[in-house]
Coordinates of C-alpha atoms in Angstrom, one line a residue:
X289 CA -0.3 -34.2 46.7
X290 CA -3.4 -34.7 48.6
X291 CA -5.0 -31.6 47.8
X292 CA -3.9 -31.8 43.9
X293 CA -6.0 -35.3 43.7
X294 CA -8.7 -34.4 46.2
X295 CA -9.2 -31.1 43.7
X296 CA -9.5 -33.6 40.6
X297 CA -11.6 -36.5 42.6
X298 CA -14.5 -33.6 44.2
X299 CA -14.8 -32.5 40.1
X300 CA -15.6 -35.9 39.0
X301 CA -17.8 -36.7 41.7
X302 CA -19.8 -33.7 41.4
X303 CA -20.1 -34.2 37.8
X304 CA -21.5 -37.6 38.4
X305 CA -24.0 -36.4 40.9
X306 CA -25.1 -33.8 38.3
X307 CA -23.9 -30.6 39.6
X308 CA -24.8 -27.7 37.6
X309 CA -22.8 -24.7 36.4
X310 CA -21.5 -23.6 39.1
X311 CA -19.0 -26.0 41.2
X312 CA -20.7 -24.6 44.6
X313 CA -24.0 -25.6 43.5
X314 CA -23.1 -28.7 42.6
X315 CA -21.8 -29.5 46.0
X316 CA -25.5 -28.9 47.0
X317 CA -25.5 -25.4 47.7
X318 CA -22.4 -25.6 50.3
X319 CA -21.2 -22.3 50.1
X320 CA -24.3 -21.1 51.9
X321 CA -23.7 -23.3 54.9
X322 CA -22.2 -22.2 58.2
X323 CA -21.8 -23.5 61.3
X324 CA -19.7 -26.5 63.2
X325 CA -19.4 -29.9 63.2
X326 CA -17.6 -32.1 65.8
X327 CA -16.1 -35.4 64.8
X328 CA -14.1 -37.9 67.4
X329 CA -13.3 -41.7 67.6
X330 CA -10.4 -44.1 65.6
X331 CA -6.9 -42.6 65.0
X332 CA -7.5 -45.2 61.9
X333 CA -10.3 -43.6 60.6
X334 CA -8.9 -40.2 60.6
X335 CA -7.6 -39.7 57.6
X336 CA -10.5 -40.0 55.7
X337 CA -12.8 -38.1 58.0
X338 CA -10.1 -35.4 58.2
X339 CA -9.3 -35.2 54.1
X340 CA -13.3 -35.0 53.9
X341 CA -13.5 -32.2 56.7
X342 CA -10.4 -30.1 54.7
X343 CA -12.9 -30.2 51.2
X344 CA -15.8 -29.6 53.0
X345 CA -14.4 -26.7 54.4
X346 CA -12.8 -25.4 51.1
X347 CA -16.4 -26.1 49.6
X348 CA -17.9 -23.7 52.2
X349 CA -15.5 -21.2 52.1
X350 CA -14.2 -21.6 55.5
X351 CA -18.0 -20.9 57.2
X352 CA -18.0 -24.5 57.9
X353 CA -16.1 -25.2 60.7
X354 CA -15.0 -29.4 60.9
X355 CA -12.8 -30.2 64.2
X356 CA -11.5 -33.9 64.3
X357 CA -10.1 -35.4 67.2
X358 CA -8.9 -38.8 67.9
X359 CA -9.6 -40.3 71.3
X360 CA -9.5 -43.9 69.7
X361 CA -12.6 -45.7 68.7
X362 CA -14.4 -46.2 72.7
X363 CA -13.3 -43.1 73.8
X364 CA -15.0 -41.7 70.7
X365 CA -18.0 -43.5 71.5
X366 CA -18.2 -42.2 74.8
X367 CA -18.4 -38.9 73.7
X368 CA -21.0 -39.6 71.2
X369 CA -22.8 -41.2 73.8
X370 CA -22.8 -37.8 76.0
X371 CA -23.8 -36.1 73.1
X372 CA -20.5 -34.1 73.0
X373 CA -19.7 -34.6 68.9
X374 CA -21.9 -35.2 66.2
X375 CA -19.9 -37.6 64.2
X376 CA -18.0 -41.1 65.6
X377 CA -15.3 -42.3 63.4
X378 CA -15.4 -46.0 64.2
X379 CA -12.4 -48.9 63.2
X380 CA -15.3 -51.4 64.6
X381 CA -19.3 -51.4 65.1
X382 CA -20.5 -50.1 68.5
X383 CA -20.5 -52.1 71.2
X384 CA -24.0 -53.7 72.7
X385 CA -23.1 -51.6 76.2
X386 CA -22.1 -48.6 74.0
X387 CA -25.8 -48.3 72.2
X388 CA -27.6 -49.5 75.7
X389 CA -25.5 -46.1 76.9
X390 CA -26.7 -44.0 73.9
X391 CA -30.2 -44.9 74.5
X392 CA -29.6 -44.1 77.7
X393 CA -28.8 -40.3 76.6
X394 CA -32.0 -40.3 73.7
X395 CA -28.9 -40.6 70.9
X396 CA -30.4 -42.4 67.8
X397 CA -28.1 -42.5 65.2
X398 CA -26.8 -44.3 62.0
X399 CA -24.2 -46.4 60.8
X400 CA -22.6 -45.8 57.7
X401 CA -19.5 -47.7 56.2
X402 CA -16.9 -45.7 54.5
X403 CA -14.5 -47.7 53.9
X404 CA -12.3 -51.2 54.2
X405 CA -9.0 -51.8 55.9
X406 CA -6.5 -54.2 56.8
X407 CA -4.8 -54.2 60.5
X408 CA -1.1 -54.4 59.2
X409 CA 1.4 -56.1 61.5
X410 CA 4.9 -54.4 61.2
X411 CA 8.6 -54.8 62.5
X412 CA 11.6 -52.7 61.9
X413 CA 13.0 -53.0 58.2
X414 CA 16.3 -54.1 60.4
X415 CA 14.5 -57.5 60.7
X416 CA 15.1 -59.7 57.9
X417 CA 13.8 -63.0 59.3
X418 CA 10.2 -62.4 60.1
X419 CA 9.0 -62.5 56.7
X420 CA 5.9 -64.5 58.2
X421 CA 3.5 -65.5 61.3
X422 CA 0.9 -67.0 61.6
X423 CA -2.1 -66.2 64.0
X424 CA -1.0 -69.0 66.1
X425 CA 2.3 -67.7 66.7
X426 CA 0.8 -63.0 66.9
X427 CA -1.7 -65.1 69.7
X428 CA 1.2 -66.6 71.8
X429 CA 2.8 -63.4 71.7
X430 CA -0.4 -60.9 72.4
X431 CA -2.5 -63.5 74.9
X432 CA -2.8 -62.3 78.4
X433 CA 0.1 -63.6 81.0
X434 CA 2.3 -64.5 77.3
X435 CA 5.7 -65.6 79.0
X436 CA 7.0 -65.2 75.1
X437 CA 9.4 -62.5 75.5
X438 CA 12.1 -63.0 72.9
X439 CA 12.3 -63.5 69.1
X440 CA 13.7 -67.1 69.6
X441 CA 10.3 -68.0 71.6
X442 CA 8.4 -66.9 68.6
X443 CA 9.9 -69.7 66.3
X444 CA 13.0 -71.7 66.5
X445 CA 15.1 -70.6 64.7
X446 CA 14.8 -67.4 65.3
X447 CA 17.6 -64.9 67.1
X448 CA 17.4 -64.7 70.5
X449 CA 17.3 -60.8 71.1
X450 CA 14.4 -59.0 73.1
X451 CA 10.9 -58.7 71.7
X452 CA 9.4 -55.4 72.2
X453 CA 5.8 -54.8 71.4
X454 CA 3.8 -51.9 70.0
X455 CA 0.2 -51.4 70.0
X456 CA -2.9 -49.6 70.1
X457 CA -4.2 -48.8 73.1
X458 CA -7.5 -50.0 75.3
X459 CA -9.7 -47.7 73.8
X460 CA -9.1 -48.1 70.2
X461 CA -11.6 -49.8 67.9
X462 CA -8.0 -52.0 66.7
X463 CA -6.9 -53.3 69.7
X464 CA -10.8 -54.8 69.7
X465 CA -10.8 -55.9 66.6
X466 CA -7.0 -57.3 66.8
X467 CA -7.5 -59.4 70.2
X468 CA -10.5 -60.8 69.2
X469 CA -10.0 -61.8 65.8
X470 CA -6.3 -63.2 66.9
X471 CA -6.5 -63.8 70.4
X472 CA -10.2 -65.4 70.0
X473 CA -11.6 -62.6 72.7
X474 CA -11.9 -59.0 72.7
X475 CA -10.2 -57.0 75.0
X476 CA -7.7 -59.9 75.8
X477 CA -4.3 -59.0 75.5
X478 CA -1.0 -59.0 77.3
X479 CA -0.5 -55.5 78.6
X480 CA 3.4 -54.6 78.8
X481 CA 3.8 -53.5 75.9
X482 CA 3.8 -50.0 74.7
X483 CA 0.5 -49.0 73.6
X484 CA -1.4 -45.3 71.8
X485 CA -4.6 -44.5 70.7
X486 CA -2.1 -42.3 67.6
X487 CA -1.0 -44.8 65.5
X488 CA 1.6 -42.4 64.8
X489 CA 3.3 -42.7 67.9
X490 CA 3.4 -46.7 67.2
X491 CA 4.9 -45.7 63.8
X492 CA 7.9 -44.0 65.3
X493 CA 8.6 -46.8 67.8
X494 CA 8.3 -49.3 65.2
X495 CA 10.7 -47.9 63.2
X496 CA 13.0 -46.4 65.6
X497 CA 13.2 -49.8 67.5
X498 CA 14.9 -53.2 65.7
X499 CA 13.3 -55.6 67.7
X500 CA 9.9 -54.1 67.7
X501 CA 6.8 -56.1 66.7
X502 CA 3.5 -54.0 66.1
X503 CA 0.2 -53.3 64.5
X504 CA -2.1 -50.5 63.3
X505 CA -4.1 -49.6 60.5
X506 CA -2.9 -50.4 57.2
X507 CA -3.0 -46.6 56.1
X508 CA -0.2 -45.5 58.7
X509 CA 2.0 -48.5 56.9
X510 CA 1.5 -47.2 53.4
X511 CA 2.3 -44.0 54.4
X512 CA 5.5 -45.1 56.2
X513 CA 7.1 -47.8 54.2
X514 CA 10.3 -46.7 54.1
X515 CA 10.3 -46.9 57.5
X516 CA 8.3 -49.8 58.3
X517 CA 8.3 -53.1 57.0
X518 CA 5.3 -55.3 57.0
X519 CA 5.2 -59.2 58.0
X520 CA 3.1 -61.6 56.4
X521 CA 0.0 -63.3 57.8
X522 CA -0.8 -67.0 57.7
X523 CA -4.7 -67.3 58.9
X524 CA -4.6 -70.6 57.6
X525 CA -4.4 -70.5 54.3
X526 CA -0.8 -69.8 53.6
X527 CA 1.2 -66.6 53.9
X528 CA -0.5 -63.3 52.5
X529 CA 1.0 -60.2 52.3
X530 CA -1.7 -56.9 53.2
X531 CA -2.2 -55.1 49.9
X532 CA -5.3 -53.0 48.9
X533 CA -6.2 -56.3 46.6
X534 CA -5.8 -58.7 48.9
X535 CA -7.9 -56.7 51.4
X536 CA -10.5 -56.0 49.7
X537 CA -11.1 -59.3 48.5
X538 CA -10.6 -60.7 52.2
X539 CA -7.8 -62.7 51.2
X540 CA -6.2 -61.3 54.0
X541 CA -7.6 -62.9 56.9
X542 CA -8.6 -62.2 60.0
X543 CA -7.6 -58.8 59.6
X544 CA -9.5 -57.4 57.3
X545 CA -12.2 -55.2 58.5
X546 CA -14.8 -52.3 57.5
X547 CA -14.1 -49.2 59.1
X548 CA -17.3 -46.8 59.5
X549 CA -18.8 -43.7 61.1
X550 CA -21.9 -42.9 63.1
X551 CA -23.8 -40.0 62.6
X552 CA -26.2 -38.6 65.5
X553 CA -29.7 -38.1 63.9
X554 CA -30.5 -34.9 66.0
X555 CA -27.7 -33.1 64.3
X556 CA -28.7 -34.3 60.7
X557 CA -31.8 -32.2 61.2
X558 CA -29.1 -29.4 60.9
X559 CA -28.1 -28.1 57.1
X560 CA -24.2 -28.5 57.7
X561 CA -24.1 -31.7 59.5
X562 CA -26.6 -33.3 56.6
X563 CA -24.5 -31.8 53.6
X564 CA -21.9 -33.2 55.4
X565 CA -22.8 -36.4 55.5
X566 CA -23.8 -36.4 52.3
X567 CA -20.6 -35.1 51.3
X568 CA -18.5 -37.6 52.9
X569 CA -20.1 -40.4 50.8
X570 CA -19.8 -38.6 47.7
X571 CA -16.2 -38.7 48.4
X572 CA -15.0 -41.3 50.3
X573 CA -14.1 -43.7 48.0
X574 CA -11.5 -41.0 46.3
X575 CA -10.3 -40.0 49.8
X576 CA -10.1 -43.1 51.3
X577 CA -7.3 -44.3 48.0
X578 CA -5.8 -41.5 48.8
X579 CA -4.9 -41.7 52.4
X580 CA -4.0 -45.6 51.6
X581 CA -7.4 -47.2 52.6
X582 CA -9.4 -49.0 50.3
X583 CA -13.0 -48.0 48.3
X584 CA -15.9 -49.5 49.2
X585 CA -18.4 -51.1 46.1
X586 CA -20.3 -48.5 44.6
X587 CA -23.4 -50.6 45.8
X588 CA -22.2 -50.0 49.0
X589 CA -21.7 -46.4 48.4
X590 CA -25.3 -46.2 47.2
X591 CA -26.9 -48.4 49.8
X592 CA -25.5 -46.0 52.8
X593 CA -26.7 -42.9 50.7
X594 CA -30.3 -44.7 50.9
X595 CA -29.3 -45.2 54.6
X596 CA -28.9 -41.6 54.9
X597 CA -31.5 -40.2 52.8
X598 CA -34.4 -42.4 54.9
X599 CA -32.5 -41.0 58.4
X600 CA -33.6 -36.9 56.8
X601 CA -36.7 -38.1 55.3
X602 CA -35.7 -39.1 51.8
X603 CA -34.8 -35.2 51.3
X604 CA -32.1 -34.1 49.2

């Protein structure tokens, strides 16, 4: 399915860019490319920087070579910071004490947004009575030293059976964002829960557990809904569900949030790593839809192209 739309998206894209004759040229002469490019960071941002990586590949006729892992958004960082990968898929911006350490190392790089998403908070479809929470009631539960360890200490009313938590773990770009825009601090969060940088892993113990309570990015959910079954926000102004509309137009608050990658400018001087790039924001409004995350404005779009363009000197 992925491939069949990708296929049809990369045509109109290139069309719009002006690609000439020949699909290959139109990708910006692609197919002459070789080389490798090394990508790390969010499990949330993976699926768009992996979908881009499989057509850049196909586009180069496998001389390309795009490895993706997913050491979570800090321990992506980190390796950026060494100078191990080229790319850093990002579910929040870098840390102050993350660019002091790249300076450290001589990295100067860019940030470039590809794309919005919504942390979705998820129980087992078994649950038919959270239908909503509010931030005051996900901060009881996630604040450091929480006592709150049944259903019934959520909300009266509730049943009284075990609680069991699900969640990213210390390193990921999420569990950031999450604590701080619903706990009120980053990093502050109870810790006996069960937690992964692979939000797939929180996927399977969501849905294999009924009294689990959990959150990742809204991607894994859409993916997954017959498995999963997503829980209502209240930030304050009443109960919103997370859909790619409400989202997008930040309706669904506090956990909406840009997700992005940073690109090291040393390896832009190479060919691959600046087709790449390039690439990536030619497409990423098509693969981000497609893996369940939501397009960016196609001001935005063009504003990190300009971003990109200054970085290699306004060429290409």
């Amino acid at each position: 399915m992925r491939r069949a739309f990708a296929g049809v998206a990369l045509a109109g894209v290139l069309a719009a860019c002006g690609g000439g004759g020949d699909e290959k040229e139109g990708a910006g002469g692609a197919a002459n490319l070789s080389g490798r490019i090394t990508a790390d960071g969010s499990s949330t941002v993976f699926p768009v920087t992996e979908a881009v990586a499989e057509e850049f590949m196909t586009e180069t006729g496998g001389q390309v070579q795009v490895t993706v892992a997913t050491s979570g958004t800090g321990g992506g960082f980190k390796r950026f910071c060494a100078g191990e990968v080229d790319v850093a898929n990002a579910s929040r911006p870098i840390k102050d004490s993350e660019k002091q350490a790249c300076a450290a190392a001589g990295i100067e790089f860019i940030e470039l947004p590809v794309a919005l998403d919504g942390l979705a908070v998820l129980v087992n479809p078994a649950n038919t009575f959270a239908q909503c929470l509010t931030t005051a009631e996900l901060k009881r539960i996630w604040e450091p030293e929480s006592q709150v360890r049944s259903w019934a200490q959520v909300r009266p009313g509730f049943p009284d059976q075990p609680l069991k938590l699900y969640g990213p773990g210390t390193n990921s770009g999420t569990f950031d964002y999450f604590t701080e825009a619903v706990v009120g601090k980053e990093d502050a969060s109870r810790s006996d829960y069960t937690a992964s940088e692979d939000d797939n892993v929180l996927v399977t113990g969501v849905s294999g557990d009924a009294s689990a309570l959990g959150y990742f990015g809204y991607a894994y959910f859409a993916e997954n809904r017959q498995r999963l079954k997503a829980v209502q926000v209240d930030g304050g102004q009443g109960c919103v569900e997370p859909t790619p509309q409400t989202i997008e137009s930040g309706q669904y608050a506090p956990l909406s949030r840009p997700l992005l990658i940073y690109v090291k400018k040393a390896s832009l001087a190479r060919p691959e790593v600046k087709r790449f790039v390039e690439f990536y924001l030619q497409t990423a409004a098509e693969m981000a839809a497609e893996v369940g995350y939501i397009p960016l404005s196609a001001a935005r779009y063009q504003e990190a192209t300009a971003t990109l363009s200054q970085a290699t000197g306004g060429a290409g």
